[in-house]
Amino acid sequence: TLRTEERQRLARERREEREKQHAAKETQILEKERKAKLQYEKQLEERQRKLKEQKQKEEQRRAAVEEKRKQKIEEEKERYEAVMHRTLERNQRLETRQKRWSWGGSVTPDAESKPALLHTASKRSTSTANLKQTEAVMNKRLSSSAALLNASDRTRRSQLSPLDSSVISRLLAPTQASLARSKSAATLSAD
């Protein structure tokens, strides 16, 4: 009976030892699983954090590109407006210069400038009348001066050779260019 009790005690101890080992193994496995789960969660969090950071960086980069594009568009718009402003100013200066030196002002009439056109038309008719008057006066003066020159030339020509007298008469006759110059001078003085 002692042996039987001893055997039972030993078997019980072995069983308890095995159960302890089994429990320890289970605890180790559970601990490993817990650590693996923690590691996985940590990796998942890290991955999500990295993805979030990458997304933020991408959004910042996109926003910077968009801002740069807007800035470039704004600069191009300002440059275009400056060019347009300079062109308009240049055109206005040219128009005022043309109006200053032309007879009737603007060449291309539009709806807004009809009263100005009527005014310039009346000016033009007045200046044309003035031009005709000055032209008549100039013609009278030229004809009288030509008559005087012809009278004094006849006396001189009688003393010169025929070749010299023809050269002198050609030189004394008023040319078309001199008549045009005198007419334009007369119109400028009349204006």
PDB file of C-alpha atoms in Angstrom:
ATOM      1  CA  THR A   1       0.000   0.000   0.000  1.00  0.00           C
ATOM      2  CA  LEU A   2       2.930   2.287   0.698  1.00  0.00           C
ATOM      3  CA  ARG A   3       4.236   1.697  -2.791  1.00  0.00           C
ATOM      4  CA  THR A   4       0.823   2.297  -4.228  1.00  0.00           C
ATOM      5  CA  GLU A   5       0.431   5.525  -2.292  1.00  0.00           C
ATOM      6  CA  GLU A   6       3.961   6.538  -3.277  1.00  0.00           C
ATOM      7  CA  ARG A   7       3.217   5.787  -6.893  1.00  0.00           C
ATOM      8  CA  GLN A   8      -0.002   7.733  -6.780  1.00  0.00           C
ATOM      9  CA  ARG A   9       1.743  10.646  -5.054  1.00  0.00           C
ATOM     10  CA  LEU A  10       4.492  10.639  -7.668  1.00  0.00           C
ATOM     11  CA  ALA A  11       1.957  10.391 -10.465  1.00  0.00           C
ATOM     12  CA  ARG A  12       0.002  13.245  -8.914  1.00  0.00           C
ATOM     13  CA  GLU A  13       3.158  15.345  -8.599  1.00  0.00           C
ATOM     14  CA  ARG A  14       4.107  14.591 -12.203  1.00  0.00           C
ATOM     15  CA  ARG A  15       0.607  15.471 -13.330  1.00  0.00           C
ATOM     16  CA  GLU A  16       0.697  18.701 -11.351  1.00  0.00           C
ATOM     17  CA  GLU A  17       4.162  19.442 -12.797  1.00  0.00           C
ATOM     18  CA  ARG A  18       2.870  18.799 -16.306  1.00  0.00           C
ATOM     19  CA  GLU A  19      -0.157  20.999 -15.652  1.00  0.00           C
ATOM     20  CA  LYS A  20       2.162  23.716 -14.313  1.00  0.00           C
ATOM     21  CA  GLN A  21       4.353  23.407 -17.417  1.00  0.00           C
ATOM     22  CA  HIS A  22       1.300  23.403 -19.612  1.00  0.00           C
ATOM     23  CA  ALA A  23      -0.075  26.449 -17.821  1.00  0.00           C
ATOM     24  CA  ALA A  24       3.310  28.173 -18.120  1.00  0.00           C
ATOM     25  CA  LYS A  25       3.407  27.343 -21.845  1.00  0.00           C
ATOM     26  CA  GLU A  26      -0.108  28.671 -22.251  1.00  0.00           C
ATOM     27  CA  THR A  27       0.877  31.829 -20.389  1.00  0.00           C
ATOM     28  CA  GLN A  28       3.945  32.202 -22.618  1.00  0.00           C
ATOM     29  CA  ILE A  29       1.817  31.676 -25.724  1.00  0.00           C
ATOM     30  CA  LEU A  30      -0.757  34.182 -24.474  1.00  0.00           C
ATOM     31  CA  GLU A  31       2.050  36.652 -23.667  1.00  0.00           C
ATOM     32  CA  LYS A  32       3.538  36.126 -27.120  1.00  0.00           C
ATOM     33  CA  GLU A  33       0.145  36.623 -28.714  1.00  0.00           C
ATOM     34  CA  ARG A  34      -0.417  39.758 -26.623  1.00  0.00           C
ATOM     35  CA  LYS A  35       2.998  41.124 -27.608  1.00  0.00           C
ATOM     36  CA  ALA A  36       2.409  40.231 -31.258  1.00  0.00           C
ATOM     37  CA  LYS A  37      -0.994  41.949 -31.105  1.00  0.00           C
ATOM     38  CA  LEU A  38       0.569  45.025 -29.498  1.00  0.00           C
ATOM     39  CA  GLN A  39       3.328  45.011 -32.128  1.00  0.00           C
ATOM     40  CA  TYR A  40       0.758  44.714 -34.917  1.00  0.00           C
ATOM     41  CA  GLU A  41      -1.341  47.540 -33.483  1.00  0.00           C
ATOM     42  CA  LYS A  42       1.778  49.647 -33.072  1.00  0.00           C
ATOM     43  CA  GLN A  43       2.817  48.966 -36.678  1.00  0.00           C
ATOM     44  CA  LEU A  44      -0.719  49.721 -37.840  1.00  0.00           C
ATOM     45  CA  GLU A  45      -0.723  53.017 -35.938  1.00  0.00           C
ATOM     46  CA  GLU A  46       2.717  53.845 -37.325  1.00  0.00           C
ATOM     47  CA  ARG A  47       1.565  53.059 -40.855  1.00  0.00           C
ATOM     48  CA  GLN A  48      -1.567  55.170 -40.403  1.00  0.00           C
ATOM     49  CA  ARG A  49       0.518  58.011 -38.968  1.00  0.00           C
ATOM     50  CA  LYS A  50       2.912  57.818 -41.931  1.00  0.00           C
ATOM     51  CA  LEU A  51       0.015  57.722 -44.377  1.00  0.00           C
ATOM     52  CA  LYS A  52      -1.527  60.731 -42.650  1.00  0.00           C
ATOM     53  CA  GLU A  53       1.785  62.615 -42.762  1.00  0.00           C
ATOM     54  CA  GLN A  54       2.261  61.693 -46.406  1.00  0.00           C
ATOM     55  CA  LYS A  55      -1.274  62.858 -47.176  1.00  0.00           C
ATOM     56  CA  GLN A  56      -0.644  66.144 -45.345  1.00  0.00           C
ATOM     57  CA  LYS A  57       2.638  66.626 -47.219  1.00  0.00           C
ATOM     58  CA  GLU A  58       0.884  65.879 -50.503  1.00  0.00           C
ATOM     59  CA  GLU A  59      -1.871  68.383 -49.674  1.00  0.00           C
ATOM     60  CA  GLN A  60       0.720  70.991 -48.680  1.00  0.00           C
ATOM     61  CA  ARG A  61       2.662  70.386 -51.887  1.00  0.00           C
ATOM     62  CA  ARG A  62      -0.548  70.597 -53.938  1.00  0.00           C
ATOM     63  CA  ALA A  63      -1.538  73.791 -52.111  1.00  0.00           C
ATOM     64  CA  ALA A  64       1.946  75.257 -52.736  1.00  0.00           C
ATOM     65  CA  VAL A  65       1.719  74.349 -56.438  1.00  0.00           C
ATOM     66  CA  GLU A  66      -1.768  75.866 -56.640  1.00  0.00           C
ATOM     67  CA  GLU A  67      -0.567  79.017 -54.852  1.00  0.00           C
ATOM     68  CA  LYS A  68       2.390  79.263 -57.218  1.00  0.00           C
ATOM     69  CA  ARG A  69       0.073  78.819 -60.206  1.00  0.00           C
ATOM     70  CA  LYS A  70      -2.291  81.510 -58.898  1.00  0.00           C
ATOM     71  CA  GLN A  71       0.649  83.821 -58.270  1.00  0.00           C
ATOM     72  CA  LYS A  72       1.956  83.218 -61.794  1.00  0.00           C
ATOM     73  CA  ILE A  73      -1.495  83.876 -63.263  1.00  0.00           C
ATOM     74  CA  GLU A  74      -1.739  87.071 -61.180  1.00  0.00           C
ATOM     75  CA  GLU A  75       1.710  88.206 -62.357  1.00  0.00           C
ATOM     76  CA  GLU A  76       0.811  87.460 -65.985  1.00  0.00           C
ATOM     77  CA  LYS A  77      -2.473  89.337 -65.526  1.00  0.00           C
ATOM     78  CA  GLU A  78      -0.647  92.339 -64.041  1.00  0.00           C
ATOM     79  CA  ARG A  79       1.923  92.230 -66.855  1.00  0.00           C
ATOM     80  CA  TYR A  80      -0.853  92.009 -69.467  1.00  0.00           C
ATOM     81  CA  GLU A  81      -2.745  94.904 -67.838  1.00  0.00           C
ATOM     82  CA  ALA A  82       0.459  96.980 -67.747  1.00  0.00           C
ATOM     83  CA  VAL A  83       1.089  96.268 -71.441  1.00  0.00           C
ATOM     84  CA  MET A  84      -2.526  97.137 -72.281  1.00  0.00           C
ATOM     85  CA  HIS A  85      -2.276 100.331 -70.205  1.00  0.00           C
ATOM     86  CA  ARG A  86       0.954 101.348 -71.973  1.00  0.00           C
ATOM     87  CA  THR A  87      -0.586 100.546 -75.375  1.00  0.00           C
ATOM     88  CA  LEU A  88      -3.699 102.593 -74.580  1.00  0.00           C
ATOM     89  CA  GLU A  89      -1.571 105.506 -73.382  1.00  0.00           C
ATOM     90  CA  ARG A  90       0.569 105.293 -76.533  1.00  0.00           C
ATOM     91  CA  ASN A  91      -2.549 105.187 -78.726  1.00  0.00           C
ATOM     92  CA  GLN A  92      -4.048 108.170 -76.892  1.00  0.00           C
ATOM     93  CA  ARG A  93      -0.804 110.116 -77.315  1.00  0.00           C
ATOM     94  CA  LEU A  94      -0.748 109.239 -81.014  1.00  0.00           C
ATOM     95  CA  GLU A  95      -4.413 110.235 -81.403  1.00  0.00           C
ATOM     96  CA  THR A  96      -3.852 113.567 -79.681  1.00  0.00           C
ATOM     97  CA  ARG A  97      -0.767 114.129 -81.821  1.00  0.00           C
ATOM     98  CA  GLN A  98      -2.742 113.282 -84.974  1.00  0.00           C
ATOM     99  CA  LYS A  99      -5.601 115.524 -83.869  1.00  0.00           C
ATOM    100  CA  ARG A 100      -3.121 118.306 -83.221  1.00  0.00           C
ATOM    101  CA  TRP A 101      -1.500 118.059 -86.656  1.00  0.00           C
ATOM    102  CA  SER A 102      -4.410 116.902 -88.841  1.00  0.00           C
ATOM    103  CA  TRP A 103      -7.091 119.116 -90.374  1.00  0.00           C
ATOM    104  CA  GLY A 104     -10.136 117.348 -89.070  1.00  0.00           C
ATOM    105  CA  GLY A 105      -9.106 115.406 -85.950  1.00  0.00           C
ATOM    106  CA  SER A 106      -9.897 111.708 -85.689  1.00  0.00           C
ATOM    107  CA  VAL A 107     -10.068 109.674 -88.878  1.00  0.00           C
ATOM    108  CA  THR A 108     -12.324 106.879 -87.574  1.00  0.00           C
ATOM    109  CA  PRO A 109     -15.673 108.253 -86.340  1.00  0.00           C
ATOM    110  CA  ASP A 110     -17.685 106.373 -83.783  1.00  0.00           C
ATOM    111  CA  ALA A 111     -21.053 106.971 -82.157  1.00  0.00           C
ATOM    112  CA  GLU A 112     -19.630 108.854 -79.181  1.00  0.00           C
ATOM    113  CA  SER A 113     -17.650 111.364 -81.272  1.00  0.00           C
ATOM    114  CA  LYS A 114     -20.487 112.556 -83.565  1.00  0.00           C
ATOM    115  CA  PRO A 115     -20.789 115.999 -81.870  1.00  0.00           C
ATOM    116  CA  ALA A 116     -17.017 116.372 -82.109  1.00  0.00           C
ATOM    117  CA  LEU A 117     -17.196 115.388 -85.778  1.00  0.00           C
ATOM    118  CA  LEU A 118     -19.845 118.026 -86.464  1.00  0.00           C
ATOM    119  CA  HIS A 119     -17.648 120.576 -84.748  1.00  0.00           C
ATOM    120  CA  THR A 120     -14.575 119.497 -86.752  1.00  0.00           C
ATOM    121  CA  ALA A 121     -16.632 119.491 -89.965  1.00  0.00           C
ATOM    122  CA  SER A 122     -17.669 123.101 -89.368  1.00  0.00           C
ATOM    123  CA  LYS A 123     -14.042 123.915 -88.549  1.00  0.00           C
ATOM    124  CA  ARG A 124     -12.992 122.173 -91.742  1.00  0.00           C
ATOM    125  CA  SER A 125     -15.452 124.139 -93.879  1.00  0.00           C
ATOM    126  CA  THR A 126     -14.276 127.374 -92.233  1.00  0.00           C
ATOM    127  CA  SER A 127     -10.625 126.458 -92.782  1.00  0.00           C
ATOM    128  CA  THR A 128     -11.393 125.533 -96.402  1.00  0.00           C
ATOM    129  CA  ALA A 129     -13.017 128.918 -96.942  1.00  0.00           C
ATOM    130  CA  ASN A 130     -10.003 130.581 -95.313  1.00  0.00           C
ATOM    131  CA  LEU A 131      -7.715 128.531 -97.539  1.00  0.00           C
ATOM    132  CA  LYS A 132      -9.572 129.630-100.659  1.00  0.00           C
ATOM    133  CA  GLN A 133      -9.376 133.279 -99.584  1.00  0.00           C
ATOM    134  CA  THR A 134      -5.655 133.061 -98.849  1.00  0.00           C
ATOM    135  CA  GLU A 135      -5.103 131.210-102.099  1.00  0.00           C
ATOM    136  CA  ALA A 136      -6.817 134.008-104.004  1.00  0.00           C
ATOM    137  CA  VAL A 137      -4.722 136.616-102.176  1.00  0.00           C
ATOM    138  CA  MET A 138      -1.534 134.639-102.859  1.00  0.00           C
ATOM    139  CA  ASN A 139      -2.403 134.247-106.535  1.00  0.00           C
ATOM    140  CA  LYS A 140      -2.986 138.013-106.820  1.00  0.00           C
ATOM    141  CA  ARG A 141       0.330 138.697-105.110  1.00  0.00           C
ATOM    142  CA  LEU A 142       2.180 136.177-107.240  1.00  0.00           C
ATOM    143  CA  SER A 143       0.648 137.451-110.454  1.00  0.00           C
ATOM    144  CA  SER A 144       1.453 141.062-109.576  1.00  0.00           C
ATOM    145  CA  SER A 145       5.027 140.161-108.585  1.00  0.00           C
ATOM    146  CA  ALA A 146       5.384 138.106-111.760  1.00  0.00           C
ATOM    147  CA  ALA A 147       4.106 141.064-113.805  1.00  0.00           C
ATOM    148  CA  LEU A 148       6.622 143.342-112.142  1.00  0.00           C
ATOM    149  CA  LEU A 149       9.407 140.838-112.731  1.00  0.00           C
ATOM    150  CA  ASN A 150       8.378 140.422-116.356  1.00  0.00           C
ATOM    151  CA  ALA A 151       8.398 144.192-116.936  1.00  0.00           C
ATOM    152  CA  SER A 152      11.841 144.637-115.392  1.00  0.00           C
ATOM    153  CA  ASP A 153      13.085 141.489-117.151  1.00  0.00           C
ATOM    154  CA  ARG A 154      12.116 142.743-120.588  1.00  0.00           C
ATOM    155  CA  THR A 155      14.435 145.685-120.213  1.00  0.00           C
ATOM    156  CA  ARG A 156      17.254 143.455-119.025  1.00  0.00           C
ATOM    157  CA  ARG A 157      16.628 140.773-121.633  1.00  0.00           C
ATOM    158  CA  SER A 158      17.027 143.199-124.411  1.00  0.00           C
ATOM    159  CA  GLN A 159      20.608 143.618-123.250  1.00  0.00           C
ATOM    160  CA  LEU A 160      21.296 139.825-122.875  1.00  0.00           C
ATOM    161  CA  SER A 161      21.860 137.091-125.440  1.00  0.00           C
ATOM    162  CA  PRO A 162      18.885 134.866-126.374  1.00  0.00           C
ATOM    163  CA  LEU A 163      20.354 131.834-124.526  1.00  0.00           C
ATOM    164  CA  ASP A 164      20.923 133.800-121.302  1.00  0.00           C
ATOM    165  CA  SER A 165      17.473 135.351-121.429  1.00  0.00           C
ATOM    166  CA  SER A 166      15.745 131.914-121.776  1.00  0.00           C
ATOM    167  CA  VAL A 167      17.739 130.534-118.806  1.00  0.00           C
ATOM    168  CA  ILE A 168      16.858 133.560-116.676  1.00  0.00           C
ATOM    169  CA  SER A 169      13.143 133.376-117.587  1.00  0.00           C
ATOM    170  CA  ARG A 170      13.073 129.695-116.610  1.00  0.00           C
ATOM    171  CA  LEU A 171      14.764 130.472-113.292  1.00  0.00           C
ATOM    172  CA  LEU A 172      12.417 133.361-112.529  1.00  0.00           C
ATOM    173  CA  ALA A 173       9.216 131.430-113.269  1.00  0.00           C
ATOM    174  CA  PRO A 174       7.680 130.129-109.993  1.00  0.00           C
ATOM    175  CA  THR A 175       7.758 126.332-109.678  1.00  0.00           C
ATOM    176  CA  GLN A 176       4.893 124.154-108.435  1.00  0.00           C
ATOM    177  CA  ALA A 177       6.844 123.306-105.281  1.00  0.00           C
ATOM    178  CA  SER A 178       7.349 126.970-104.381  1.00  0.00           C
ATOM    179  CA  LEU A 179       3.661 127.684-105.016  1.00  0.00           C
ATOM    180  CA  ALA A 180       2.657 124.718-102.801  1.00  0.00           C
ATOM    181  CA  ARG A 181       5.046 125.899-100.048  1.00  0.00           C
ATOM    182  CA  SER A 182       3.650 129.394-100.119  1.00  0.00           C
ATOM    183  CA  LYS A 183       0.081 128.047-100.041  1.00  0.00           C
ATOM    184  CA  SER A 184       0.794 125.808 -97.020  1.00  0.00           C
ATOM    185  CA  ALA A 185       2.559 128.683 -95.268  1.00  0.00           C
ATOM    186  CA  ALA A 186      -0.455 130.864 -95.939  1.00  0.00           C
ATOM    187  CA  THR A 187      -2.866 128.244 -94.583  1.00  0.00           C
ATOM    188  CA  LEU A 188      -0.770 127.721 -91.455  1.00  0.00           C
ATOM    189  CA  SER A 189      -0.669 131.447 -90.803  1.00  0.00           C
ATOM    190  CA  ALA A 190      -4.437 131.667 -91.456  1.00  0.00           C
ATOM    191  CA  ASP A 191      -5.086 128.865 -88.961  1.00  0.00           C
TER     192      ASP A 191
END
